Amino acid sequence: MNRGRLLTLPVEILHTVGDYLTPTTALRSLSLTDKTLNEVYTPKLYESLCLYDRRTAQLCVATLAQTPALTSRGRDLPSYVHSLRIEVEDEDDEKLVDDDQILSMRQLEDAASRMTRLRHFSFHIIVPFTSSLCACLFRTAATTLRSFDVETSSKALDNGDVLLQCSPTCPALVDIRLDLRSYASPRFLSFFHQLVSTHAPQLRTLVIRHWHSEEFYEVLHDVSRFPQLARLEFDVYALDRDGLLDAPELRTLVIYGHHFLTTAPDLMDAVEELTEDQQYSLTGNRGSIHLSPHAFPRLEELHCTRGLLPLFLPPGGGMKRPIRKVMVDSATYWEQGIDCNFALVPQWTAVRRALSYLPNSGVPVQELGITTDNVDLKVFAGEGGLYLKTVEKLVIVSSEDLTEDDAFPDLADALFSQMPHLHTFIISNGVMEQEVKSLVFYVGHDFPLQLKLLKSWGARAPSLRTVSFRNGHIWTKCEHGWTLDIVPVPRRPPRNNGDALM
């Protein structure tokens, strides 16, 4: 179609055409061919902004900060923005913020004060998230904002008075994620407490983490009920208090923290089997942790240190939570090849004891991930009969090379025969690579050997479709056999710091 015929199409059709133009450079090129197309497609170019490098972020923010009088055709560019994500990694996290970066933050505040249609805001950068920027966002986009996601490891949030006059009510806000790695001012903590408390009835996702203040978690106990919350992530420090929040619709729970911050390894059996109307309690070296037997009745996905499994999967005849996915001791991070800086790898004996609670789930466990110093594959297969037979995805993170085990070539006989539904099997060398980046498992460099193993496993594991022997290398079974893809490995967790446990 030539340009003349394209211009005869209704604007609605042109917008539909723009939806199919990827990457953004194609849409930008089309917008430069004609004044009419420029009018149609410029708003779409600024609708969703994802900034992943410092220079691009500075240039884009500088453009957005321009007043309409200085832009082409007098456009107010920030008013077009529906989604803004700034995620810039600094090679040196200790680097001081320079004048250019401060100027960019001031410009970002100017731009945010005109983002009247903003729905999603995500800020992952070392530059301080200022109280002024926070106030600008919630004053300007209060009626449209749906998600608010901030992660910063920079210096203290400023202690300005601007938040004292800011009491936002956001009817569309359903997602709050806040991860602070440095001191936050009391006024900001008070503002955040009010923000969560006010919107608790409508929140569906809540992520709160703060390395330097246990008071940050007060909101989890001061707000009595989160009726629609489906995903909750918090630090293990929040478990120091009696009981947890009431979230009857919660589906995913992620608790960060090292095992020694929760329960001692030899106290995992200290779960009291109480009557239906009483609480379950788990006693460890940080005191007692309590959980009502009626808490989280719809919980399906649990990420936590192994010491907490007995609390959510207790023995006895009480309510059985329908937990289908269990990721223990940072297995989710290692599965993606992300360096967790995890110095204390759990011993296999402790992991075995924790896994014995899996049959207490109200439904079959379908996804399982573990982190351990080593795995005895024969023992794992023999003791896991009660839960392995339903597992469809298995992730094993080991600090020792389990591929050197004599039983590894016969894995189909030792393990896969117990798992008729297994379609994804991942073993991660992430713990080894944490020490020396070039270290991989024995079979990690030998692709012909990997292919030979996959073919030999086929008869006993007919459902197997995805296998990984090392981070970033994925084997996929297709119609003509197995194919290998090498995929980028994330450099860090997408939202949370590296020493967290999932």
Short mmCIF file of C-alpha atoms in Angstrom, two decimals:
data_model
loop_
_atom_site.label_atom_id
_atom_site.label_comp_id
_atom_site.label_asym_id
_atom_site.label_seq_id
_atom_site.Cartn_x
_atom_site.Cartn_y
_atom_site.Cartn_z
CA MET A 1 0.00 0.00 0.00
CA ASN A 2 1.41 3.42 -0.98
CA ARG A 3 1.43 6.38 1.39
CA GLY A 4 -1.53 8.07 -0.32
CA ARG A 5 -3.82 5.08 0.20
CA LEU A 6 -2.56 4.63 3.76
CA LEU A 7 -3.63 8.19 4.62
CA THR A 8 -7.19 7.48 3.47
CA LEU A 9 -7.64 4.90 6.24
CA PRO A 10 -9.56 5.88 9.38
CA VAL A 11 -7.46 6.85 12.39
CA GLU A 12 -8.67 3.77 14.26
CA ILE A 13 -7.22 1.53 11.53
CA LEU A 14 -3.94 3.44 11.60
CA HIS A 15 -3.69 2.85 15.33
CA THR A 16 -4.23 -0.87 14.73
CA VAL A 17 -1.46 -0.86 12.13
CA GLY A 18 0.83 0.80 14.66
CA ASP A 19 0.13 -1.96 17.19
CA TYR A 20 1.72 -4.49 14.82
CA LEU A 21 4.84 -2.47 14.07
CA THR A 22 7.84 -3.81 15.98
CA PRO A 23 10.41 -2.81 16.95
CA THR A 24 9.69 0.78 17.90
CA THR A 25 12.17 2.01 15.29
CA ALA A 26 9.74 0.88 12.56
CA LEU A 27 6.95 2.94 14.10
CA ARG A 28 9.27 5.92 14.44
CA SER A 29 10.30 5.68 10.79
CA LEU A 30 6.67 5.60 9.67
CA SER A 31 5.83 8.62 11.84
CA LEU A 32 8.52 10.66 10.05
CA THR A 33 7.09 10.09 6.56
CA ASP A 34 4.06 12.36 6.86
CA LYS A 35 2.62 15.06 9.11
CA THR A 36 -0.65 13.17 9.53
CA LEU A 37 1.11 9.94 10.44
CA ASN A 38 3.33 11.90 12.80
CA GLU A 39 0.26 13.20 14.60
CA VAL A 40 -1.17 9.68 14.85
CA TYR A 41 1.93 7.78 15.92
CA THR A 42 3.87 10.20 18.15
CA PRO A 43 1.60 9.51 21.16
CA LYS A 44 2.09 5.76 20.63
CA LEU A 45 5.88 6.18 20.55
CA TYR A 46 5.79 7.63 24.07
CA GLU A 47 3.04 5.38 25.39
CA SER A 48 5.40 2.77 26.84
CA LEU A 49 8.99 3.74 27.72
CA CYS A 50 11.56 1.19 28.90
CA LEU A 51 14.97 2.72 29.63
CA TYR A 52 17.80 0.28 30.36
CA ASP A 53 21.00 2.30 29.95
CA ARG A 54 22.06 5.50 31.65
CA ARG A 55 22.67 7.65 28.58
CA THR A 56 19.35 6.76 26.94
CA ALA A 57 17.53 7.40 30.21
CA GLN A 58 19.11 10.85 30.57
CA LEU A 59 18.30 11.85 26.98
CA CYS A 60 14.73 10.60 27.19
CA VAL A 61 14.06 12.29 30.53
CA ALA A 62 15.53 15.54 29.18
CA THR A 63 13.15 15.35 26.19
CA LEU A 64 10.15 14.66 28.40
CA ALA A 65 11.03 17.57 30.68
CA GLN A 66 10.79 20.09 27.83
CA THR A 67 7.80 22.38 28.01
CA PRO A 68 5.24 22.07 25.18
CA ALA A 69 6.45 25.38 23.74
CA LEU A 70 9.84 23.81 23.03
CA THR A 71 8.58 20.60 21.42
CA SER A 72 7.50 19.93 17.85
CA ARG A 73 3.92 21.12 17.27
CA GLY A 74 3.65 22.14 20.93
CA ARG A 75 3.06 18.61 22.17
CA ASP A 76 3.04 17.84 25.89
CA LEU A 77 4.98 14.58 25.59
CA PRO A 78 4.66 13.38 29.24
CA SER A 79 0.88 13.31 28.88
CA TYR A 80 1.26 10.47 26.34
CA VAL A 81 3.12 8.18 28.75
CA HIS A 82 1.13 5.23 30.08
CA SER A 83 4.07 3.11 31.27
CA LEU A 84 7.52 4.26 32.41
CA ARG A 85 10.22 1.78 33.40
CA ILE A 86 13.73 2.98 34.30
CA GLU A 87 16.13 0.15 35.09
CA VAL A 88 19.75 1.19 34.91
CA GLU A 89 22.50 -0.95 36.40
CA ASP A 90 25.61 0.83 37.65
CA GLU A 91 28.90 -1.04 37.38
CA ASP A 92 29.92 0.47 40.71
CA ASP A 93 27.05 0.60 43.19
CA GLU A 94 29.13 2.72 45.55
CA LYS A 95 29.64 5.46 43.00
CA LEU A 96 28.42 8.82 44.20
CA VAL A 97 25.63 10.51 42.32
CA ASP A 98 27.11 13.21 40.10
CA ASP A 99 25.59 16.53 39.02
CA ASP A 100 24.32 15.21 35.69
CA GLN A 101 22.40 12.44 37.41
CA ILE A 102 20.91 14.89 39.92
CA LEU A 103 19.86 17.14 37.06
CA SER A 104 18.18 14.17 35.37
CA MET A 105 16.22 13.51 38.55
CA ARG A 106 15.04 17.10 38.64
CA GLN A 107 13.99 16.79 35.03
CA LEU A 108 12.21 13.53 35.82
CA GLU A 109 10.26 15.32 38.54
CA ASP A 110 9.25 18.01 36.00
CA ALA A 111 8.14 15.34 33.54
CA ALA A 112 6.28 13.31 36.17
CA SER A 113 4.28 16.37 37.17
CA ARG A 114 2.66 16.24 33.68
CA MET A 115 2.13 12.46 33.33
CA THR A 116 -1.62 12.65 33.71
CA ARG A 117 -2.25 9.25 32.08
CA LEU A 118 0.49 7.23 33.77
CA ARG A 119 -0.61 3.70 34.70
CA HIS A 120 2.62 1.84 35.45
CA PHE A 121 5.74 3.28 37.07
CA SER A 122 8.92 1.25 37.68
CA PHE A 123 12.17 2.75 39.02
CA HIS A 124 15.26 0.50 39.48
CA ILE A 125 18.33 2.71 39.60
CA ILE A 126 21.02 3.85 42.04
CA VAL A 127 19.93 7.49 41.83
CA PRO A 128 17.89 8.39 44.94
CA PHE A 129 14.13 8.13 44.63
CA THR A 130 13.19 11.52 46.03
CA SER A 131 10.14 12.50 48.03
CA SER A 132 9.47 15.22 45.45
CA LEU A 133 9.28 12.67 42.65
CA CYS A 134 7.02 10.49 44.76
CA ALA A 135 4.67 13.39 45.44
CA CYS A 136 4.62 14.39 41.76
CA LEU A 137 3.59 10.92 40.69
CA PHE A 138 0.76 10.50 43.16
CA ARG A 139 -0.61 14.00 42.67
CA THR A 140 -0.57 13.94 38.89
CA ALA A 141 -1.48 10.31 38.14
CA ALA A 142 -3.63 9.48 41.17
CA THR A 143 -6.68 8.62 39.06
CA THR A 144 -4.84 6.39 36.55
CA LEU A 145 -1.90 4.79 38.41
CA ARG A 146 -2.18 0.98 38.59
CA SER A 147 1.32 -0.15 39.62
CA PHE A 148 4.11 1.50 41.62
CA ASP A 149 7.47 -0.30 41.66
CA VAL A 150 10.60 1.23 43.23
CA GLU A 151 13.94 -0.44 43.96
CA THR A 152 16.93 1.66 44.96
CA SER A 153 20.22 1.00 46.72
CA SER A 154 21.22 4.64 46.84
CA LYS A 155 21.60 7.09 49.69
CA ALA A 156 18.79 8.05 52.03
CA LEU A 157 15.49 9.25 50.67
CA ASP A 158 15.29 12.94 51.41
CA ASN A 159 13.37 14.07 54.44
CA GLY A 160 11.43 16.85 52.74
CA ASP A 161 8.07 18.16 53.88
CA VAL A 162 6.47 17.57 50.50
CA LEU A 163 4.95 14.22 51.55
CA LEU A 164 3.17 15.77 54.52
CA GLN A 165 0.62 17.31 52.18
CA CYS A 166 0.34 14.20 49.98
CA SER A 167 -2.49 11.81 50.84
CA PRO A 168 -3.14 9.96 47.58
CA THR A 169 -6.27 8.03 46.80
CA CYS A 170 -5.72 5.93 43.68
CA PRO A 171 -8.85 4.03 42.63
CA ALA A 172 -6.96 1.91 40.08
CA LEU A 173 -3.84 1.08 42.17
CA VAL A 174 -3.52 -2.71 42.58
CA ASP A 175 0.26 -3.33 42.56
CA ILE A 176 2.81 -1.86 45.04
CA ARG A 177 6.47 -3.01 45.06
CA LEU A 178 9.03 -1.26 47.22
CA ASP A 179 12.58 -2.56 47.80
CA LEU A 180 14.90 -0.20 49.68
CA ARG A 181 18.54 -1.06 50.31
CA SER A 182 19.38 2.04 52.28
CA TYR A 183 17.96 4.19 55.05
CA ALA A 184 14.57 5.75 54.34
CA SER A 185 13.30 8.82 56.15
CA PRO A 186 10.55 8.39 58.77
CA ARG A 187 8.28 10.61 56.70
CA PHE A 188 8.65 8.37 53.69
CA LEU A 189 7.94 5.26 55.79
CA SER A 190 4.87 6.97 57.19
CA PHE A 191 3.74 7.87 53.68
CA PHE A 192 4.25 4.31 52.49
CA HIS A 193 2.36 2.94 55.50
CA GLN A 194 -0.56 5.22 54.67
CA LEU A 195 -0.40 4.30 50.98
CA VAL A 196 -0.68 0.56 51.68
CA SER A 197 -3.26 0.96 54.42
CA THR A 198 -5.50 3.14 52.27
CA HIS A 199 -5.41 0.79 49.29
CA ALA A 200 -5.34 -2.55 51.14
CA PRO A 201 -8.91 -3.48 50.09
CA GLN A 202 -7.99 -3.33 46.39
CA LEU A 203 -4.34 -4.46 46.28
CA ARG A 204 -3.53 -7.64 44.35
CA THR A 205 0.29 -7.53 44.57
CA LEU A 206 2.38 -6.29 47.50
CA VAL A 207 6.18 -6.49 47.66
CA ILE A 208 7.93 -4.80 50.58
CA ARG A 209 11.61 -5.11 51.51
CA HIS A 210 13.86 -2.90 53.59
CA TRP A 211 17.33 -3.89 54.75
CA HIS A 212 17.62 -1.33 57.55
CA SER A 213 14.26 -1.03 59.29
CA GLU A 214 12.02 -3.70 60.76
CA GLU A 215 9.47 -0.91 61.30
CA PHE A 216 9.00 -0.98 57.55
CA TYR A 217 6.94 -4.15 57.98
CA GLU A 218 4.52 -2.71 60.54
CA VAL A 219 1.94 -2.34 57.79
CA LEU A 220 1.67 -6.13 57.44
CA HIS A 221 0.36 -6.30 60.99
CA ASP A 222 -1.48 -3.00 61.32
CA VAL A 223 -3.71 -3.68 58.31
CA SER A 224 -6.06 -6.43 59.38
CA ARG A 225 -7.17 -7.68 55.98
CA PHE A 226 -6.14 -7.70 52.31
CA PRO A 227 -9.26 -9.21 50.71
CA GLN A 228 -8.00 -9.29 47.08
CA LEU A 229 -4.25 -9.78 47.54
CA ALA A 230 -2.97 -12.53 45.23
CA ARG A 231 0.83 -12.11 45.52
CA LEU A 232 2.85 -11.16 48.60
CA GLU A 233 6.63 -10.83 48.97
CA PHE A 234 8.38 -9.76 52.17
CA ASP A 235 11.47 -10.34 54.27
CA VAL A 236 11.72 -12.95 57.00
CA TYR A 237 11.98 -10.15 59.58
CA ALA A 238 8.22 -9.69 59.26
CA LEU A 239 7.76 -13.16 60.78
CA ASP A 240 9.02 -12.03 64.16
CA ARG A 241 5.56 -11.00 65.22
CA ASP A 242 2.54 -13.06 66.21
CA GLY A 243 0.60 -14.17 63.20
CA LEU A 244 0.49 -12.98 59.60
CA LEU A 245 -1.94 -10.82 57.70
CA ASP A 246 -5.34 -12.06 56.56
CA ALA A 247 -5.27 -12.58 52.78
CA PRO A 248 -7.90 -15.17 51.84
CA GLU A 249 -7.23 -14.90 48.09
CA LEU A 250 -3.42 -15.15 48.27
CA ARG A 251 -2.00 -17.44 45.56
CA THR A 252 1.77 -16.70 45.68
CA LEU A 253 3.89 -16.13 48.77
CA VAL A 254 7.61 -15.27 48.65
CA ILE A 255 9.56 -14.96 51.92
CA TYR A 256 13.14 -13.73 51.68
CA GLY A 257 15.84 -14.43 54.25
CA HIS A 258 18.53 -16.89 55.32
CA HIS A 259 17.53 -20.05 57.15
CA PHE A 260 19.35 -19.06 60.33
CA LEU A 261 17.11 -16.02 60.56
CA THR A 262 14.06 -18.21 60.96
CA THR A 263 14.49 -21.64 62.49
CA ALA A 264 17.43 -23.73 63.53
CA PRO A 265 17.89 -26.77 61.24
CA ASP A 266 17.31 -29.24 64.05
CA LEU A 267 14.00 -27.66 65.03
CA MET A 268 12.08 -28.21 61.81
CA ASP A 269 10.05 -30.93 63.50
CA ALA A 270 8.93 -28.55 66.24
CA VAL A 271 5.60 -27.82 64.56
CA GLU A 272 2.85 -28.20 67.09
CA GLU A 273 -0.11 -30.20 65.83
CA LEU A 274 -2.99 -28.24 67.26
CA THR A 275 -6.74 -28.45 66.93
CA GLU A 276 -8.53 -26.89 64.00
CA ASP A 277 -9.24 -23.64 65.85
CA GLN A 278 -5.72 -23.09 67.12
CA GLN A 279 -2.57 -21.73 65.50
CA TYR A 280 0.35 -23.72 64.20
CA SER A 281 3.62 -22.49 65.66
CA LEU A 282 7.23 -23.07 64.70
CA THR A 283 9.96 -22.40 67.25
CA GLY A 284 13.49 -21.47 66.22
CA ASN A 285 16.39 -19.29 67.18
CA ARG A 286 14.47 -16.09 66.42
CA GLY A 287 11.56 -17.06 68.66
CA SER A 288 8.17 -18.49 67.79
CA ILE A 289 6.40 -17.98 64.48
CA HIS A 290 2.64 -18.44 64.46
CA LEU A 291 0.26 -19.20 61.61
CA SER A 292 -3.44 -19.73 61.85
CA PRO A 293 -4.60 -23.02 60.32
CA HIS A 294 -7.11 -21.00 58.31
CA ALA A 295 -4.52 -18.60 56.86
CA PHE A 296 -3.91 -18.55 53.10
CA PRO A 297 -6.50 -21.22 52.15
CA ARG A 298 -5.88 -20.71 48.40
CA LEU A 299 -2.06 -20.62 48.48
CA GLU A 300 -0.67 -22.33 45.36
CA GLU A 301 2.95 -21.13 45.08
CA LEU A 302 5.47 -20.96 47.94
CA HIS A 303 9.04 -19.61 47.76
CA CYS A 304 10.87 -19.74 51.08
CA THR A 305 13.75 -21.19 53.05
CA ARG A 306 13.37 -24.88 53.83
CA GLY A 307 12.89 -24.18 57.56
CA LEU A 308 9.47 -22.65 56.88
CA LEU A 309 7.98 -25.56 54.94
CA PRO A 310 6.60 -27.25 58.09
CA LEU A 311 4.70 -24.07 58.94
CA PHE A 312 2.79 -24.01 55.65
CA LEU A 313 2.66 -27.79 55.11
CA PRO A 314 2.07 -29.02 58.66
CA PRO A 315 1.30 -32.62 59.57
CA GLY A 316 -2.05 -33.56 61.02
CA GLY A 317 -5.63 -33.49 59.87
CA GLY A 318 -6.19 -29.73 59.60
CA MET A 319 -6.70 -27.63 56.49
CA LYS A 320 -4.47 -28.63 53.58
CA ARG A 321 -3.28 -25.70 51.49
CA PRO A 322 -3.40 -26.37 47.71
CA ILE A 323 0.32 -25.68 47.14
CA ARG A 324 1.35 -26.81 43.65
CA LYS A 325 4.73 -25.08 43.35
CA VAL A 326 7.52 -25.10 45.95
CA MET A 327 10.85 -23.32 45.42
CA VAL A 328 13.23 -23.77 48.36
CA ASP A 329 16.36 -21.81 49.29
CA SER A 330 16.75 -19.51 46.26
CA ALA A 331 16.09 -22.22 43.66
CA THR A 332 14.18 -19.74 41.51
CA TYR A 333 17.18 -17.41 41.24
CA TRP A 334 19.63 -20.18 40.48
CA GLU A 335 17.29 -21.67 37.89
CA GLN A 336 17.75 -18.43 35.94
CA GLY A 337 21.49 -18.43 36.53
CA ILE A 338 21.34 -15.37 38.76
CA ASP A 339 24.15 -14.91 41.27
CA CYS A 340 22.60 -14.83 44.74
CA ASN A 341 25.84 -14.47 46.72
CA PHE A 342 24.55 -17.37 48.76
CA ALA A 343 27.42 -18.48 50.96
CA LEU A 344 25.64 -21.10 53.08
CA VAL A 345 24.46 -23.92 50.83
CA PRO A 346 22.02 -26.19 52.69
CA GLN A 347 23.17 -29.69 53.51
CA TRP A 348 21.43 -32.53 51.72
CA THR A 349 20.27 -34.14 54.99
CA ALA A 350 18.43 -30.94 56.00
CA VAL A 351 16.85 -30.60 52.56
CA ARG A 352 15.65 -34.22 52.70
CA ARG A 353 13.87 -33.58 55.98
CA ALA A 354 12.18 -30.46 54.64
CA LEU A 355 10.96 -32.26 51.52
CA SER A 356 9.23 -34.85 53.71
CA TYR A 357 6.51 -32.25 54.35
CA LEU A 358 5.51 -31.97 50.67
CA PRO A 359 2.90 -34.76 50.89
CA ASN A 360 1.00 -32.52 53.34
CA SER A 361 -0.13 -30.29 50.48
CA GLY A 362 -3.81 -30.45 49.63
CA VAL A 363 -3.01 -31.03 45.95
CA PRO A 364 -0.15 -32.79 44.14
CA VAL A 365 3.06 -30.74 43.94
CA GLN A 366 3.79 -30.10 40.25
CA GLU A 367 6.85 -27.80 40.37
CA LEU A 368 9.76 -28.31 42.75
CA GLY A 369 13.09 -26.52 43.14
CA ILE A 370 15.81 -27.26 45.72
CA THR A 371 19.25 -25.89 46.57
CA THR A 372 21.72 -28.20 48.30
CA ASP A 373 25.39 -29.02 48.71
CA ASN A 374 24.95 -32.35 46.97
CA VAL A 375 22.19 -34.75 45.95
CA ASP A 376 22.13 -38.49 46.42
CA LEU A 377 20.02 -39.31 43.38
CA LYS A 378 19.17 -42.84 44.48
CA VAL A 379 18.08 -41.70 47.93
CA PHE A 380 16.16 -38.80 46.41
CA ALA A 381 14.27 -41.18 44.13
CA GLY A 382 13.64 -43.72 46.87
CA GLU A 383 12.36 -41.27 49.49
CA GLY A 384 10.50 -38.98 47.11
CA GLY A 385 8.01 -41.51 45.81
CA LEU A 386 5.13 -39.83 47.62
CA TYR A 387 5.57 -36.48 45.88
CA LEU A 388 7.87 -37.01 42.87
CA LYS A 389 5.27 -38.98 40.92
CA THR A 390 3.25 -35.78 40.32
CA VAL A 391 6.16 -33.38 39.68
CA GLU A 392 6.21 -31.90 36.18
CA LYS A 393 9.13 -29.51 36.61
CA LEU A 394 12.23 -30.22 38.73
CA VAL A 395 15.05 -27.75 39.46
CA ILE A 396 18.15 -29.00 41.31
CA VAL A 397 20.82 -26.49 42.34
CA SER A 398 23.93 -28.19 43.67
CA SER A 399 27.27 -26.82 44.86
CA GLU A 400 28.90 -30.11 43.88
CA ASP A 401 28.91 -31.68 40.45
CA LEU A 402 26.11 -34.21 40.55
CA THR A 403 26.83 -35.17 36.92
CA GLU A 404 29.97 -36.94 38.18
CA ASP A 405 27.81 -39.26 40.26
CA ASP A 406 27.99 -42.84 38.99
CA ALA A 407 24.20 -42.91 38.99
CA PHE A 408 23.82 -39.87 36.75
CA PRO A 409 23.92 -41.69 33.38
CA ASP A 410 21.22 -44.00 34.74
CA LEU A 411 19.09 -41.11 35.91
CA ALA A 412 16.14 -42.35 33.90
CA ASP A 413 16.12 -45.58 35.90
CA ALA A 414 16.93 -44.01 39.28
CA LEU A 415 14.74 -40.92 39.19
CA PHE A 416 12.67 -40.46 36.06
CA SER A 417 10.90 -43.77 36.52
CA GLN A 418 9.33 -42.19 39.61
CA MET A 419 8.22 -39.11 37.64
CA PRO A 420 5.97 -40.09 34.71
CA HIS A 421 4.77 -36.50 34.17
CA LEU A 422 8.16 -34.75 34.20
CA HIS A 423 8.50 -32.37 31.23
CA THR A 424 11.19 -29.93 32.50
CA PHE A 425 14.43 -30.93 34.25
CA ILE A 426 16.99 -28.25 35.15
CA ILE A 427 20.24 -28.67 37.01
CA SER A 428 22.05 -25.44 37.83
CA ASN A 429 25.78 -24.88 38.27
CA GLY A 430 25.09 -21.39 39.64
CA VAL A 431 26.67 -22.03 43.02
CA MET A 432 29.88 -23.22 41.34
CA GLU A 433 29.92 -20.25 38.96
CA GLN A 434 29.57 -17.94 41.93
CA GLU A 435 33.07 -18.99 42.99
CA VAL A 436 34.68 -19.25 39.55
CA LYS A 437 32.73 -18.07 36.48
CA SER A 438 34.31 -20.68 34.20
CA LEU A 439 33.31 -23.65 36.37
CA VAL A 440 30.58 -25.88 34.98
CA PHE A 441 29.44 -29.41 35.66
CA TYR A 442 31.27 -32.35 34.11
CA VAL A 443 28.84 -32.63 31.21
CA GLY A 444 28.50 -28.85 30.85
CA HIS A 445 31.00 -28.49 27.97
CA ASP A 446 30.34 -31.87 26.37
CA PHE A 447 27.33 -31.25 24.14
CA PRO A 448 27.57 -34.65 22.34
CA LEU A 449 27.46 -36.35 25.75
CA GLN A 450 24.45 -34.26 26.73
CA LEU A 451 22.64 -35.30 23.55
CA LYS A 452 23.53 -38.94 24.17
CA LEU A 453 22.07 -38.73 27.68
CA LEU A 454 18.89 -37.11 26.42
CA LYS A 455 18.33 -39.86 23.87
CA SER A 456 18.98 -42.58 26.45
CA TRP A 457 16.49 -40.99 28.87
CA GLY A 458 13.74 -40.84 26.25
CA ALA A 459 12.27 -44.29 26.85
CA ARG A 460 11.83 -43.83 30.61
CA ALA A 461 10.90 -40.16 30.45
CA PRO A 462 8.61 -39.81 27.41
CA SER A 463 7.13 -36.52 28.64
CA LEU A 464 10.52 -34.82 28.94
CA ARG A 465 10.62 -31.72 26.72
CA THR A 466 13.06 -29.24 28.30
CA VAL A 467 16.44 -29.99 29.90
CA SER A 468 19.34 -27.82 31.05
CA PHE A 469 22.76 -29.05 32.21
CA ARG A 470 24.19 -25.57 32.84
CA ASN A 471 22.95 -22.00 33.12
CA GLY A 472 21.91 -20.43 29.84
CA HIS A 473 21.97 -23.66 27.81
CA ILE A 474 18.51 -25.08 27.13
CA TRP A 475 17.74 -28.31 25.30
CA THR A 476 14.26 -28.52 23.77
CA LYS A 477 12.65 -31.59 22.24
CA CYS A 478 10.95 -30.94 18.94
CA GLU A 479 9.50 -33.05 16.16
CA HIS A 480 12.92 -33.92 14.71
CA GLY A 481 14.80 -34.44 17.96
CA TRP A 482 16.61 -32.33 20.52
CA THR A 483 17.82 -28.77 19.77
CA LEU A 484 20.12 -26.58 21.88
CA ASP A 485 19.52 -22.88 22.51
CA ILE A 486 21.97 -20.58 24.28
CA VAL A 487 20.04 -17.82 26.01
CA PRO A 488 21.20 -14.70 27.89
CA VAL A 489 21.57 -15.15 31.63
CA PRO A 490 20.22 -12.33 33.82
CA ARG A 491 22.93 -10.49 35.69
CA ARG A 492 20.84 -9.97 38.79
CA PRO A 493 17.34 -10.64 40.14
CA PRO A 494 14.75 -8.57 38.28
CA ARG A 495 13.35 -6.85 41.36
CA ASN A 496 15.14 -7.99 44.48
CA ASN A 497 18.63 -8.08 45.84
CA GLY A 498 21.04 -10.94 45.35
CA ASP A 499 21.31 -12.33 48.86
CA ALA A 500 17.58 -13.04 49.06
CA LEU A 501 16.29 -16.55 49.25
CA MET A 502 13.40 -17.72 47.15
#
